[in-house]
Short mmCIF file of C-alpha atoms in Angstrom, two decimals:
data_model
loop_
_atom_site.label_atom_id
_atom_site.label_comp_id
_atom_site.label_asym_id
_atom_site.label_seq_id
_atom_site.Cartn_x
_atom_site.Cartn_y
_atom_site.Cartn_z
CA UNK A 176 4.66 -4.54 -30.59
CA UNK A 177 4.04 -4.44 -26.87
CA UNK A 178 3.33 -1.17 -25.15
CA UNK A 179 3.08 -0.34 -21.46
CA UNK A 180 -0.67 -0.96 -21.20
CA UNK A 181 -0.60 -4.27 -23.03
CA UNK A 182 2.26 -5.53 -20.88
CA UNK A 183 0.47 -4.62 -17.64
CA UNK A 184 -2.83 -6.11 -18.81
CA UNK A 185 -1.09 -9.31 -19.88
CA UNK A 186 1.34 -9.83 -17.00
CA UNK A 187 -0.45 -8.28 -14.02
CA UNK A 188 -4.06 -8.94 -14.95
CA UNK A 189 -3.48 -12.18 -16.85
CA UNK A 190 -5.41 -11.18 -19.93
CA UNK A 191 -3.77 -13.70 -22.27
CA UNK A 192 -4.44 -16.52 -19.78
CA UNK A 193 -8.12 -15.60 -19.57
CA UNK A 194 -10.54 -18.25 -20.77
CA UNK A 195 -13.17 -15.75 -21.85
CA UNK A 196 -13.79 -16.35 -25.54
CA UNK A 197 -17.30 -15.08 -26.35
CA UNK A 198 -17.41 -11.81 -28.23
CA UNK A 199 -19.30 -9.38 -26.00
CA UNK A 200 -17.50 -10.51 -22.86
CA UNK A 201 -14.04 -9.99 -24.34
CA UNK A 202 -14.71 -6.30 -24.90
CA UNK A 203 -16.45 -5.90 -21.54
CA UNK A 204 -13.54 -7.36 -19.61
CA UNK A 205 -11.04 -5.26 -21.60
CA UNK A 206 -12.98 -2.13 -20.62
CA UNK A 207 -13.05 -3.28 -16.97
CA UNK A 208 -9.30 -3.94 -16.98
CA UNK A 209 -8.53 -0.53 -18.50
CA UNK A 210 -10.87 1.13 -16.00
CA UNK A 211 -9.04 -0.56 -13.12
CA UNK A 212 -5.65 0.56 -14.44
CA UNK A 213 -6.86 4.14 -14.86
CA UNK A 214 -8.32 4.10 -11.36
CA UNK A 215 -5.03 2.85 -9.89
CA UNK A 216 -3.00 5.47 -11.77
CA UNK A 217 -5.43 8.23 -10.78
CA UNK A 218 -4.86 7.31 -7.13
CA UNK A 219 -1.10 7.62 -7.44
CA UNK A 220 -0.05 4.01 -7.80
CA UNK A 221 3.00 3.44 -9.95
CA UNK A 222 3.17 -0.32 -9.40
CA UNK A 223 0.01 -1.88 -10.84
CA UNK A 224 0.67 -5.32 -9.31
CA UNK A 225 0.93 -3.75 -5.87
CA UNK A 226 -2.26 -1.76 -6.44
CA UNK A 227 -4.14 -4.87 -7.55
CA UNK A 228 -3.00 -6.83 -4.48
CA UNK A 229 -4.00 -3.96 -2.19
CA UNK A 230 -7.47 -3.69 -3.72
CA UNK A 231 -7.88 -7.46 -3.42
CA UNK A 232 -7.71 -7.19 0.36
CA UNK A 233 -11.25 -5.94 0.71
CA UNK A 234 -14.14 -3.68 -0.03
CA UNK A 235 -12.87 -0.88 2.22
CA UNK A 236 -9.90 -0.26 -0.08
CA UNK A 237 -12.14 -0.17 -3.15
CA UNK A 238 -14.38 2.35 -1.40
CA UNK A 239 -11.34 4.57 -0.79
CA UNK A 240 -10.41 4.43 -4.47
CA UNK A 241 -13.93 5.44 -5.46
CA UNK A 242 -13.98 8.06 -2.70
CA UNK A 243 -17.12 6.55 -1.17
CA UNK A 244 -18.15 6.82 2.47
#
């Protein structure tokens, strides 16, 4: 059964297409993906694909999300 988080992680972040297969890395990347989704939602994004593209443009956008100077 697919829920909202699984769908976003699979489609937007390409989790099922990932080639990471070793045990500790699988969990680490899952945590990182969930952290990114929570960060996007906390900053008011409703479209996760749009948020991911915006963050991919550069370090300045990531700094804004983390509220860094």
